[in-house]
Tab-separated table of N, CA and C in Angstrom:
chain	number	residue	atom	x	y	z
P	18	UNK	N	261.976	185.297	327.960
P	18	UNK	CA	261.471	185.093	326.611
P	18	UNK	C	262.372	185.734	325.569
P	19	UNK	N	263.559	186.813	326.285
P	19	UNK	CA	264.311	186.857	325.027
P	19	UNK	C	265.299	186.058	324.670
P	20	UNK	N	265.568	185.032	325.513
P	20	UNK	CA	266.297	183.461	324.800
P	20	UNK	C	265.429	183.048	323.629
P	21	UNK	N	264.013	183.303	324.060
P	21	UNK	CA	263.302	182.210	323.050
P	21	UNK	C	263.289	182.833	321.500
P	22	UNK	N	263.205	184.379	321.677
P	22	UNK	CA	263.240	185.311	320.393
P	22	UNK	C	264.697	185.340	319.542
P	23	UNK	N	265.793	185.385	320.454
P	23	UNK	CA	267.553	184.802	320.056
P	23	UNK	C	267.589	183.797	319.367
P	24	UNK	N	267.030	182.334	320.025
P	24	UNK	CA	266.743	180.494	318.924
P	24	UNK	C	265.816	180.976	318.350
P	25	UNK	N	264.814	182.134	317.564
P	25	UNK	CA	263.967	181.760	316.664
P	25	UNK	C	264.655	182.545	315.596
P	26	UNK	N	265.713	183.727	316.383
P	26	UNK	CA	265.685	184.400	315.178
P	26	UNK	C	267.587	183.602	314.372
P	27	UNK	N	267.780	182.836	315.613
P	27	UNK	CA	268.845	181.628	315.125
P	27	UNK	C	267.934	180.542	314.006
P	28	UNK	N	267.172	180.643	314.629
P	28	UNK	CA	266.451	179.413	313.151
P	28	UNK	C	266.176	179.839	312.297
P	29	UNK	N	266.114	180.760	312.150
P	29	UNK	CA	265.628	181.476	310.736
P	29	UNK	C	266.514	181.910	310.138
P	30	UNK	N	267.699	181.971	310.762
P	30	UNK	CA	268.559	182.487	310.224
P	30	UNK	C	269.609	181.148	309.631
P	31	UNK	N	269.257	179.694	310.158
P	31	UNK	CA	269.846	178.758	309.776
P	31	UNK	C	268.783	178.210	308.741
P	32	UNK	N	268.202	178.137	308.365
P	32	UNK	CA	267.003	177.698	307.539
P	32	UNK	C	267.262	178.843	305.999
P	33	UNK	N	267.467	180.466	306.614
P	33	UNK	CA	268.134	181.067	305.337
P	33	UNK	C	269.408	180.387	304.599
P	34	UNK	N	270.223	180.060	305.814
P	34	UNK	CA	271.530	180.122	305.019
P	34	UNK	C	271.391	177.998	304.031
P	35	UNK	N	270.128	177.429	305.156
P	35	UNK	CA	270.046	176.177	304.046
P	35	UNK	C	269.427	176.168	302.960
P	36	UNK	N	268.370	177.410	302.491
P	36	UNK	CA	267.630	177.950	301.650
P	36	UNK	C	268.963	177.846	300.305
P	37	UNK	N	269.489	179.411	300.984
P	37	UNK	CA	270.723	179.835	300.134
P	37	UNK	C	271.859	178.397	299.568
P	38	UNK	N	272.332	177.796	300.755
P	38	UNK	CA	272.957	176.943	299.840
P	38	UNK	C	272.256	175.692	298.772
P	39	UNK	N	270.979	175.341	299.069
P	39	UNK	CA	270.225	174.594	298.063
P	39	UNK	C	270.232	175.695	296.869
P	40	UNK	N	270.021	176.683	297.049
P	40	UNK	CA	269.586	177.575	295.501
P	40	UNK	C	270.981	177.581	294.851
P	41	UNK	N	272.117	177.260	295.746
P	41	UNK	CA	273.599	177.470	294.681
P	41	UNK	C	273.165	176.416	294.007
P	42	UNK	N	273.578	175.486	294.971
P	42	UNK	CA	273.461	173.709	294.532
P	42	UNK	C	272.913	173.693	293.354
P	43	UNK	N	271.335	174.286	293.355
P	43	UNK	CA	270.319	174.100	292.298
P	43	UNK	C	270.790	174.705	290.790
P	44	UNK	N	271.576	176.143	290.934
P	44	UNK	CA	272.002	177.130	289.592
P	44	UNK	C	273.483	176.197	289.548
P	45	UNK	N	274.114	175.549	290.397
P	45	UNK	CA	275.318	174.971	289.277
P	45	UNK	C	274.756	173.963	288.776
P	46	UNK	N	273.654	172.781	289.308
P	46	UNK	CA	273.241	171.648	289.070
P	46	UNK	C	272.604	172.041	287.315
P	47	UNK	N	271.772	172.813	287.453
P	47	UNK	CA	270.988	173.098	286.356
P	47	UNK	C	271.662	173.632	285.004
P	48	UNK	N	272.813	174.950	285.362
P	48	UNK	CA	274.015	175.374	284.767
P	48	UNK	C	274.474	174.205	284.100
P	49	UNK	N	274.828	173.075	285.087
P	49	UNK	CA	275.625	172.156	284.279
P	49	UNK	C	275.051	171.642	283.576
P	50	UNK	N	273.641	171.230	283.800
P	50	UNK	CA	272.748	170.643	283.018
P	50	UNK	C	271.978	171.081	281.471
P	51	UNK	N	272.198	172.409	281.664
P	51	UNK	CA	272.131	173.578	280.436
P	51	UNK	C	273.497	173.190	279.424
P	52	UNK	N	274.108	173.232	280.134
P	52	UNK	CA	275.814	173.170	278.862
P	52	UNK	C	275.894	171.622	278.556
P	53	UNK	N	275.862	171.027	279.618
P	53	UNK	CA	275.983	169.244	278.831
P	53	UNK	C	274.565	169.009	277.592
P	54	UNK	N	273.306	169.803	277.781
P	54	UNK	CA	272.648	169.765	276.672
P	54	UNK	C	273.020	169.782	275.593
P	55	UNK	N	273.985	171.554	275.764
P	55	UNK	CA	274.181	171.809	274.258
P	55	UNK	C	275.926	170.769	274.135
P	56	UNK	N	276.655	169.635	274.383
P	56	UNK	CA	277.012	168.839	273.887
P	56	UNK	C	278.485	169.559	274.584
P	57	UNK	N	278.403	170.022	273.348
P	57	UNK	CA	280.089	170.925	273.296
P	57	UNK	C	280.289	172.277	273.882
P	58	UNK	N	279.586	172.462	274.919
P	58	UNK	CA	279.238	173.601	275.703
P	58	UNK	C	279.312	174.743	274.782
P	59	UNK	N	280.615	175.443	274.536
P	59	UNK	CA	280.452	176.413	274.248
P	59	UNK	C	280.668	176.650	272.580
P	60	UNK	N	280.359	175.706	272.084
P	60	UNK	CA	279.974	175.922	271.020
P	60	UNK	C	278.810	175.669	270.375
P	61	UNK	N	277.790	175.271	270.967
P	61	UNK	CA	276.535	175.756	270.400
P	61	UNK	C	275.812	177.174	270.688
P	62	UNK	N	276.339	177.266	272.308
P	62	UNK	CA	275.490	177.985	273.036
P	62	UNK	C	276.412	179.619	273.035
P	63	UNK	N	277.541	179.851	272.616
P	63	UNK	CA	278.207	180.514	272.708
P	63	UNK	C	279.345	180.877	271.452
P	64	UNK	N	280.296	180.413	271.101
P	64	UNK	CA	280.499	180.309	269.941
P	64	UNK	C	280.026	180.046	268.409
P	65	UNK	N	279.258	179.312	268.097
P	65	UNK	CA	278.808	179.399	266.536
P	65	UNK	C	277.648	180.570	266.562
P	66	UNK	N	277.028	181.433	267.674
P	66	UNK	CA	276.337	182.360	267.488
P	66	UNK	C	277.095	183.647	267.091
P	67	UNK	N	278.441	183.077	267.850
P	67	UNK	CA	279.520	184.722	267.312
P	67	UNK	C	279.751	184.570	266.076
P	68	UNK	N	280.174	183.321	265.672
P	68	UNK	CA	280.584	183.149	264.491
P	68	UNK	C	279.942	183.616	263.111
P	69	UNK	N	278.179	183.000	263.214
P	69	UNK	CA	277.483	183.781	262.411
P	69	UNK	C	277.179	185.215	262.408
P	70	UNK	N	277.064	185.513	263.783
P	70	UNK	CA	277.113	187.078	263.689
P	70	UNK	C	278.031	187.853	262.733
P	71	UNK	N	279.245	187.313	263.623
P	71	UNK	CA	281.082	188.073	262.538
P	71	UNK	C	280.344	187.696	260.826
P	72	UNK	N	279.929	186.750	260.870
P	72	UNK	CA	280.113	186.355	259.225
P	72	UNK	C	278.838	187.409	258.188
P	73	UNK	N	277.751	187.338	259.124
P	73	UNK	CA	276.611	188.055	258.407
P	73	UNK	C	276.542	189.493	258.502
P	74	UNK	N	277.611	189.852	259.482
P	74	UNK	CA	278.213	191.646	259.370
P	74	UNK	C	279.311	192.221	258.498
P	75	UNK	N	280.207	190.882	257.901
P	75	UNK	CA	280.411	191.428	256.485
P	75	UNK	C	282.042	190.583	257.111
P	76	UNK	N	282.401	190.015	258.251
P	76	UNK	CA	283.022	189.662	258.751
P	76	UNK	C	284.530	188.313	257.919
P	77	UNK	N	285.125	188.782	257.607
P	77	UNK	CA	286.080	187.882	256.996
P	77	UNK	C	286.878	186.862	257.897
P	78	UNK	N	287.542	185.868	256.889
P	78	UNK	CA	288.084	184.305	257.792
P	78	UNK	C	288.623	185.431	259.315
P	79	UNK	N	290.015	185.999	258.856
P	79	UNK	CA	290.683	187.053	260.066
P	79	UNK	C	289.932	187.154	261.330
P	80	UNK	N	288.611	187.997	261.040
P	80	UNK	CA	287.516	188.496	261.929
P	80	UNK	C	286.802	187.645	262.649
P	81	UNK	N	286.534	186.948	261.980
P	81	UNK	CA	286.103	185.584	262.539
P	81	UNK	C	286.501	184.551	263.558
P	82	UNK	N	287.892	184.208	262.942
P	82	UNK	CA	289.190	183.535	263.538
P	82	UNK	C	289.089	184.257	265.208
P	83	UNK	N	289.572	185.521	265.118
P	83	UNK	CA	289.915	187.041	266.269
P	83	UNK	C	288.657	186.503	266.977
P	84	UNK	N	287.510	186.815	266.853
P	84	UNK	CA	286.229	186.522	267.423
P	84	UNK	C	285.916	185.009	268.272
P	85	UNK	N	286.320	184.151	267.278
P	85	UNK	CA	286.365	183.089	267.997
P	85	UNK	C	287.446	182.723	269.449
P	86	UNK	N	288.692	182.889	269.129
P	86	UNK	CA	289.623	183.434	270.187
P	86	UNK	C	289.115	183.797	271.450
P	87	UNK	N	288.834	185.458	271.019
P	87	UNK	CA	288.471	186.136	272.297
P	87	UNK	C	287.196	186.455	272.613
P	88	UNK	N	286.206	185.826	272.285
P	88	UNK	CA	285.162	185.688	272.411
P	88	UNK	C	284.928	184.134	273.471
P	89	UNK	N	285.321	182.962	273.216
P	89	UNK	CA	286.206	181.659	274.011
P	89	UNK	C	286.420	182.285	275.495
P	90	UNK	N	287.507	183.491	275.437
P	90	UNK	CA	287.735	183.945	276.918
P	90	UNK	C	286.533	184.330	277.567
P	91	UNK	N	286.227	185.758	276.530
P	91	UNK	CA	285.190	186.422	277.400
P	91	UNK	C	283.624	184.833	278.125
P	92	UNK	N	283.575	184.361	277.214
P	92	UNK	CA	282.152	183.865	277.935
P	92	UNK	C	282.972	182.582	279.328
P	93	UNK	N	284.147	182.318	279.319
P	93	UNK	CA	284.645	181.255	280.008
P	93	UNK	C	285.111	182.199	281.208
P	94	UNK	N	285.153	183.019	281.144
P	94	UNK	CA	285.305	184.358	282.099
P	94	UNK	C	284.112	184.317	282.418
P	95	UNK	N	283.264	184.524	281.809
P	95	UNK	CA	281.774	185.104	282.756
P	95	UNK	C	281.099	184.628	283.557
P	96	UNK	N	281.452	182.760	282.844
P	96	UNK	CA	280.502	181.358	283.656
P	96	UNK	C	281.446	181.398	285.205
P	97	UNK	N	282.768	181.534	284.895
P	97	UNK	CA	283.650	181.041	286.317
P	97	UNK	C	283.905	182.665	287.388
P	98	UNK	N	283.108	183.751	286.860
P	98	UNK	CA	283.061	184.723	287.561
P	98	UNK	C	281.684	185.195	288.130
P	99	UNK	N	280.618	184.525	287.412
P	99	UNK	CA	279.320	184.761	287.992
P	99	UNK	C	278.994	183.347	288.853
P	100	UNK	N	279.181	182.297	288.238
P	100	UNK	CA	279.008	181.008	288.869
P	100	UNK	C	280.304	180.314	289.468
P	101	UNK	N	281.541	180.639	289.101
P	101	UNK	CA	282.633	179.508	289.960
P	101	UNK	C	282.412	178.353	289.497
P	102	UNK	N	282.438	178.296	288.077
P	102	UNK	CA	282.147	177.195	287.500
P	102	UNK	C	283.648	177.317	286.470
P	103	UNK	N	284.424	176.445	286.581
P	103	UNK	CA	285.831	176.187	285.652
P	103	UNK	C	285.097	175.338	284.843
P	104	UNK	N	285.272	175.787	283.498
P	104	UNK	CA	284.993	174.858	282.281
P	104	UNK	C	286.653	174.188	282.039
P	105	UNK	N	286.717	172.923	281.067
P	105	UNK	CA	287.819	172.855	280.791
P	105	UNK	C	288.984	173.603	280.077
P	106	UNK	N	288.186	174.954	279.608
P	106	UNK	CA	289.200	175.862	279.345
P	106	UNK	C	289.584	176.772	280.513
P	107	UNK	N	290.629	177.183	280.318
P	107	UNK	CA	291.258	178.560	281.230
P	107	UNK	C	291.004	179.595	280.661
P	108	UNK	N	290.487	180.513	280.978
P	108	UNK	CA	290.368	182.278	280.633
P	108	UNK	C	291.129	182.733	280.785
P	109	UNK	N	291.794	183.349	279.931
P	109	UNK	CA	293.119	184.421	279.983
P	109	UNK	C	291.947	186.114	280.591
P	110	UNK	N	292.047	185.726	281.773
P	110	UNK	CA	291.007	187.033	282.471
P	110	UNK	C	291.622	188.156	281.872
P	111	UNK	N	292.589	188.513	281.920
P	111	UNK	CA	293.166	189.844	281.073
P	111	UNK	C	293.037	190.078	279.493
P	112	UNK	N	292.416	189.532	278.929
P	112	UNK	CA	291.859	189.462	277.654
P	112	UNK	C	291.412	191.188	277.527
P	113	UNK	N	292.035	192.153	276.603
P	113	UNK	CA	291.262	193.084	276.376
P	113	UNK	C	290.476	193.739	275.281
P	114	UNK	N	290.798	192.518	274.099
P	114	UNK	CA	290.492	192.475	272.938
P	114	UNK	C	288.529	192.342	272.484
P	115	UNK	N	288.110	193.305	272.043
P	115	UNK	CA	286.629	193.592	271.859
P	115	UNK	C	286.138	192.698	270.634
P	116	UNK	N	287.354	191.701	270.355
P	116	UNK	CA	286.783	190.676	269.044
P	116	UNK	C	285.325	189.699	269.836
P	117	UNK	N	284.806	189.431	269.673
P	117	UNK	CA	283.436	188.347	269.774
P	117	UNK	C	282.756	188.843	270.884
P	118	UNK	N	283.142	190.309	271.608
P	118	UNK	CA	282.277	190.719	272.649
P	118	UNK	C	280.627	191.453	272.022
P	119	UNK	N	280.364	190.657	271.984
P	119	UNK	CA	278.477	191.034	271.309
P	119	UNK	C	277.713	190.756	271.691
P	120	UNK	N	276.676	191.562	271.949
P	120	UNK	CA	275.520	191.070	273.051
P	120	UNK	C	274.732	190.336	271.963
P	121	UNK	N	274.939	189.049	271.306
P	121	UNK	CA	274.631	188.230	269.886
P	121	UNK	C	272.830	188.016	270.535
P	122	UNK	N	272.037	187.830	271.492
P	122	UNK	CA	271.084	187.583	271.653
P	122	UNK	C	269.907	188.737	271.285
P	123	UNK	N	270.864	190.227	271.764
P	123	UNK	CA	270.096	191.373	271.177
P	123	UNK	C	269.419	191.754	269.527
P	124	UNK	N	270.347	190.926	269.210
P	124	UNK	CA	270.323	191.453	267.204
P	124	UNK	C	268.829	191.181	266.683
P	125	UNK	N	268.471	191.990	266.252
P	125	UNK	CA	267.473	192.576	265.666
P	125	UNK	C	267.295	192.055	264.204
P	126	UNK	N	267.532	190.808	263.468
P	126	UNK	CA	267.398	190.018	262.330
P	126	UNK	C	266.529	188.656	262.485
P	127	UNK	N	265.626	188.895	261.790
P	127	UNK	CA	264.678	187.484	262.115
P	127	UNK	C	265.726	186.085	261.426
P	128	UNK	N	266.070	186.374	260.570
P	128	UNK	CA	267.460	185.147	259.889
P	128	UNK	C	268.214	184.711	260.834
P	129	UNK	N	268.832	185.856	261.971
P	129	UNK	CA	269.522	185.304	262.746
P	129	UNK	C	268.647	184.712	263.763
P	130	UNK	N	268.084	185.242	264.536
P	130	UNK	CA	267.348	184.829	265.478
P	130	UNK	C	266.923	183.171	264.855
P	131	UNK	N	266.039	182.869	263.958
P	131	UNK	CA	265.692	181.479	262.882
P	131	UNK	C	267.477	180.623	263.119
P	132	UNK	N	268.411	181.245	262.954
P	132	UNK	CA	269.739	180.419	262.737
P	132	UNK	C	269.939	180.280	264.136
P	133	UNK	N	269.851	180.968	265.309
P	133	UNK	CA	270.098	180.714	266.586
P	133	UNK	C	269.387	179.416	267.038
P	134	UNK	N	268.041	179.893	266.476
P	134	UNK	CA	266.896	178.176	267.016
P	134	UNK	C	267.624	176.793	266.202
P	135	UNK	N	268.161	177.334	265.443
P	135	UNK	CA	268.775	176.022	264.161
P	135	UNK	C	269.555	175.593	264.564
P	136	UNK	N	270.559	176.265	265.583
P	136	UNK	CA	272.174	175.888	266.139
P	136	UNK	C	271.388	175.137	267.613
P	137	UNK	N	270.594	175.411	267.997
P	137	UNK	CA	270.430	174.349	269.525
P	137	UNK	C	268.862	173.376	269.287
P	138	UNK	N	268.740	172.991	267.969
P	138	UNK	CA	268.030	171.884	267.890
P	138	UNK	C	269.028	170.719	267.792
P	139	UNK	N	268.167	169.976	268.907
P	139	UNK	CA	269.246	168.453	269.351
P	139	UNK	C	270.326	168.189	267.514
P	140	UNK	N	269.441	167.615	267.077
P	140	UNK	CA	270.339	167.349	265.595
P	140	UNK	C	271.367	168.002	265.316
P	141	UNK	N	271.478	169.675	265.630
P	141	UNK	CA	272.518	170.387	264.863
P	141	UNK	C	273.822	170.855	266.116
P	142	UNK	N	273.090	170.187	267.551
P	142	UNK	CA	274.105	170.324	268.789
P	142	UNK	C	275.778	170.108	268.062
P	143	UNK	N	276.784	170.641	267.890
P	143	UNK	CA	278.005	170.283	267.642
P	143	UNK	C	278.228	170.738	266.015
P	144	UNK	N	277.230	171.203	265.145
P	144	UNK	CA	277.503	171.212	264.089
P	144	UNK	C	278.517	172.841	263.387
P	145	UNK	N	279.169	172.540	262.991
P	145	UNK	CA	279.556	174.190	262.556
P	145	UNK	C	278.767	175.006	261.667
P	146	UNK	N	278.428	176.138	262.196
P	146	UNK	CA	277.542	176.903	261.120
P	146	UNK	C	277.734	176.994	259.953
P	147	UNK	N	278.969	177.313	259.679
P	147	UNK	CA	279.652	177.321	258.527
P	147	UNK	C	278.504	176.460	257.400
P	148	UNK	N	278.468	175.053	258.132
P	148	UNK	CA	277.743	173.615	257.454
P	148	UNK	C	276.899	173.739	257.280
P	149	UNK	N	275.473	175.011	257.779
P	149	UNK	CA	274.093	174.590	258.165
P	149	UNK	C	273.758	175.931	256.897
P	150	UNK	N	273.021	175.779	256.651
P	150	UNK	CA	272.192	176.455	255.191
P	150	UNK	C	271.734	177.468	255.872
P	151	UNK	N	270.900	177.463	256.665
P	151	UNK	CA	270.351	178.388	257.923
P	151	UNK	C	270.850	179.538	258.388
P	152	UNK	N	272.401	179.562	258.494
P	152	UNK	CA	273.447	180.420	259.374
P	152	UNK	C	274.158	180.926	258.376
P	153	UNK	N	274.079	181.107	257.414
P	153	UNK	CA	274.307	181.787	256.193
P	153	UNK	C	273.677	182.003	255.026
P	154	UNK	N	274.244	183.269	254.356
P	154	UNK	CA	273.612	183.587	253.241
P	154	UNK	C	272.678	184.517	253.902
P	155	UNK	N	273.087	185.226	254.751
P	155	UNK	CA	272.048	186.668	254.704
P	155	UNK	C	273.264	187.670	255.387
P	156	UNK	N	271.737	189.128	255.643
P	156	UNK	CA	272.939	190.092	256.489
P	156	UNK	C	272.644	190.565	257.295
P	157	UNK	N	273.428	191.039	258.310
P	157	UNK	CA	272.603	191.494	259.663
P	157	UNK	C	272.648	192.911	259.564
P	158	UNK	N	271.818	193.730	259.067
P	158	UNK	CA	272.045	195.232	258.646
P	158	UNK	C	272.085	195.879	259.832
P	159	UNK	N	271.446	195.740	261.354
P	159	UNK	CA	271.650	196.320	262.181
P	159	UNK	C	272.577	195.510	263.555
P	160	UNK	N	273.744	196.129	263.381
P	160	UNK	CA	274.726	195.409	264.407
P	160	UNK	C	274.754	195.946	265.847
P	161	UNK	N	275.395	194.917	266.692
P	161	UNK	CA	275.028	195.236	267.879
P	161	UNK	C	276.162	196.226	268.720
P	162	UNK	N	277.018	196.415	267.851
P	162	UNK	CA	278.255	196.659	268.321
P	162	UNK	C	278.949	195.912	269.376
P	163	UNK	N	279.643	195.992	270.010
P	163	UNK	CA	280.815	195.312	271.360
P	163	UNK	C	280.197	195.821	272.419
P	164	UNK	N	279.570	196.808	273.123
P	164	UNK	CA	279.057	196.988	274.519
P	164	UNK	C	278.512	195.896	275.104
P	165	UNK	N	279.581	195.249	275.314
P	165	UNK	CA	279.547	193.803	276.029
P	165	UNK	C	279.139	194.619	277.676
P	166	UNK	N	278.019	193.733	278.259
P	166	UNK	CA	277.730	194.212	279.784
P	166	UNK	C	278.658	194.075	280.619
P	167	UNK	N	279.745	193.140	280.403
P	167	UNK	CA	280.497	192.741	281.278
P	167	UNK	C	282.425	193.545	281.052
P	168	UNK	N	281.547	193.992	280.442
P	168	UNK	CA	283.094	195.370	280.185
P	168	UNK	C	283.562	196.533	281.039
Protein backbone atom coordinates (compact mmCIF):
# COMPACT_ATOMS: atom_id res chain seq x y z
CA UNK A 1 0.00 0.00 0.00
CA UNK A 2 2.92 2.27 -0.10
CA UNK A 3 2.84 2.20 -4.04
CA UNK A 4 -0.68 3.25 -3.65
CA UNK A 5 0.25 6.36 -1.17
CA UNK A 6 3.54 7.24 -3.88
CA UNK A 7 0.46 7.49 -7.19
CA UNK A 8 -1.72 9.49 -4.82
CA UNK A 9 0.72 11.65 -3.58
CA UNK A 10 1.97 11.70 -7.59
CA UNK A 11 -1.57 12.89 -8.35
CA UNK A 12 -1.75 15.47 -6.33
CA UNK A 13 1.11 16.57 -7.05
CA UNK A 14 0.22 16.57 -10.92
CA UNK A 15 -3.17 18.14 -10.48
CA UNK A 16 -1.01 21.03 -8.36
CA UNK A 17 1.29 21.68 -10.97
CA UNK A 18 -2.13 21.74 -13.60
CA UNK A 19 -3.79 24.02 -10.99
CA UNK A 20 -0.58 26.27 -11.12
CA UNK A 21 -0.22 26.40 -14.77
CA UNK A 22 -4.07 27.33 -15.45
CA UNK A 23 -3.66 30.23 -12.76
CA UNK A 24 -0.53 31.61 -15.01
CA UNK A 25 -2.56 31.10 -18.14
CA UNK A 26 -5.48 32.87 -16.31
CA UNK A 27 -3.13 36.27 -14.81
CA UNK A 28 -1.50 36.71 -18.40
CA UNK A 29 -4.95 36.03 -20.14
CA UNK A 30 -6.70 38.59 -17.92
CA UNK A 31 -3.36 40.97 -17.68
CA UNK A 32 -3.73 41.14 -21.29
CA UNK A 33 -7.17 41.68 -21.15
CA UNK A 34 -6.77 44.61 -18.51
CA UNK A 35 -4.23 46.62 -20.90
CA UNK A 36 -6.06 46.01 -24.32
CA UNK A 37 -9.06 47.70 -22.28
CA UNK A 38 -7.27 50.63 -21.51
CA UNK A 39 -6.46 50.91 -25.54
CA UNK A 40 -2.97 52.29 -25.42
CA UNK A 41 -1.82 50.28 -22.54
CA UNK A 42 0.29 52.35 -20.89
CA UNK A 43 -1.05 55.34 -21.28
CA UNK A 44 -4.15 55.41 -19.66
CA UNK A 45 -3.34 53.06 -17.04
CA UNK A 46 0.13 54.22 -16.34
CA UNK A 47 1.35 57.22 -17.90
CA UNK A 48 -1.25 60.13 -18.02
CA UNK A 49 -1.64 59.34 -14.15
CA UNK A 50 2.17 60.39 -13.82
CA UNK A 51 1.67 63.02 -15.91
CA UNK A 52 -1.06 64.70 -13.89
CA UNK A 53 0.56 63.96 -10.81
CA UNK A 54 4.13 65.84 -12.12
CA UNK A 55 1.75 68.63 -13.30
CA UNK A 56 -0.51 69.20 -10.08
CA UNK A 57 2.83 69.11 -7.80
CA UNK A 58 3.95 72.21 -9.34
CA UNK A 59 5.74 70.09 -12.05
CA UNK A 60 7.03 71.95 -15.28
CA UNK A 61 7.10 70.86 -19.32
CA UNK A 62 11.14 69.50 -18.19
CA UNK A 63 9.61 67.46 -15.18
CA UNK A 64 7.10 66.16 -16.87
CA UNK A 65 8.87 65.30 -20.16
CA UNK A 66 11.83 63.34 -17.38
CA UNK A 67 8.72 61.58 -15.81
CA UNK A 68 7.24 60.46 -18.75
CA UNK A 69 10.62 58.87 -20.02
CA UNK A 70 11.46 57.10 -16.98
CA UNK A 71 8.49 56.42 -15.61
CA UNK A 72 7.69 54.33 -19.47
CA UNK A 73 10.74 52.12 -18.13
CA UNK A 74 9.95 51.69 -14.67
CA UNK A 75 6.24 50.28 -15.21
CA UNK A 76 7.47 48.19 -18.59
CA UNK A 77 10.03 46.78 -16.16
CA UNK A 78 7.58 45.74 -13.63
CA UNK A 79 4.83 44.04 -16.08
CA UNK A 80 7.89 41.86 -17.82
CA UNK A 81 9.50 41.19 -14.30
CA UNK A 82 6.48 40.22 -12.27
CA UNK A 83 4.53 38.68 -15.24
CA UNK A 84 7.05 37.90 -18.34
CA UNK A 85 4.96 39.83 -20.21
CA UNK A 86 7.14 42.01 -23.13
CA UNK A 87 5.05 44.94 -24.04
CA UNK A 88 6.09 46.47 -27.33
CA UNK A 89 8.45 48.60 -25.60
CA UNK A 90 11.93 47.52 -24.26
CA UNK A 91 12.91 48.61 -20.68
CA UNK A 92 16.16 50.01 -20.35
CA UNK A 93 16.23 47.72 -16.85
CA UNK A 94 19.14 49.88 -15.69
CA UNK A 95 17.12 52.95 -15.56
CA UNK A 96 18.16 54.73 -12.26
CA UNK A 97 16.47 57.86 -12.61
CA UNK A 98 13.56 58.52 -9.71
CA UNK A 99 11.62 60.79 -12.46
CA UNK A 100 7.80 59.19 -12.63
CA UNK A 101 8.64 56.62 -9.81
CA UNK A 102 5.32 57.41 -7.65
CA UNK A 103 3.24 55.28 -5.95
CA UNK A 104 0.39 57.75 -8.11
CA UNK A 105 -2.53 55.39 -6.68
CA UNK A 106 -1.56 56.35 -2.97
CA UNK A 107 -2.19 60.27 -3.29
CA UNK A 108 -4.35 61.53 -0.95
CA UNK A 109 -6.41 64.34 -3.31
CA UNK A 110 -10.01 63.71 -4.05
CA UNK A 111 -9.32 65.90 -7.64
CA UNK A 112 -6.90 63.45 -8.40
CA UNK A 113 -8.37 60.38 -7.48
CA UNK A 114 -12.00 62.09 -9.63
CA UNK A 115 -9.17 62.66 -12.66
CA UNK A 116 -7.89 59.01 -12.33
CA UNK A 117 -11.75 57.68 -12.78
CA UNK A 118 -11.87 60.38 -15.79
CA UNK A 119 -8.66 58.93 -17.55
CA UNK A 120 -10.16 55.11 -17.71
CA UNK A 121 -13.76 55.93 -18.65
CA UNK A 122 -14.15 54.10 -22.11
CA UNK A 123 -14.59 57.74 -23.87
CA UNK A 124 -11.40 59.29 -22.49
CA UNK A 125 -9.26 55.69 -23.10
CA UNK A 126 -6.25 57.38 -25.26
CA UNK A 127 -6.97 60.93 -24.45
CA UNK A 128 -4.09 63.23 -23.11
CA UNK A 129 -4.73 64.79 -19.84
CA UNK A 130 -3.31 67.70 -20.77
CA UNK A 131 -7.00 67.84 -22.99
CA UNK A 132 -9.42 66.77 -20.20
CA UNK A 133 -10.72 69.70 -17.82
CA UNK A 134 -10.71 67.09 -15.03
CA UNK A 135 -6.78 66.48 -14.83
CA UNK A 136 -6.06 69.94 -14.34
CA UNK A 137 -6.38 73.02 -12.65
CA UNK A 138 -5.83 71.89 -9.11
CA UNK A 139 -2.99 70.86 -6.55
CA UNK A 140 -1.88 67.96 -4.97
CA UNK A 141 -0.70 69.50 -1.57
CA UNK A 142 0.28 66.19 -0.20
CA UNK A 143 2.88 64.32 -2.44
CA UNK A 144 3.79 60.95 -2.50
CA UNK A 145 7.31 61.25 -2.96
CA UNK A 146 9.43 58.44 -5.24
CA UNK A 147 9.48 55.38 -2.68
CA UNK A 148 8.62 53.44 -5.53
CA UNK A 149 8.11 49.58 -3.98
CA UNK A 150 10.02 48.29 -6.58
CA UNK A 151 13.28 50.19 -5.78
Amino acid sequence: DGDDAAVNAENVEKQRQARLRRARRHVHEYTEYFLDEYKLKFKAAFMEPIKVYERCTGGDDCRIGNAEVHACNVYAAVILSTLGMQLPLQPFLDDDSNHGRHPFLEVECEKYQKALKELTKPENLGRDSVSMRECKGFVIEKTVGSDFIFS
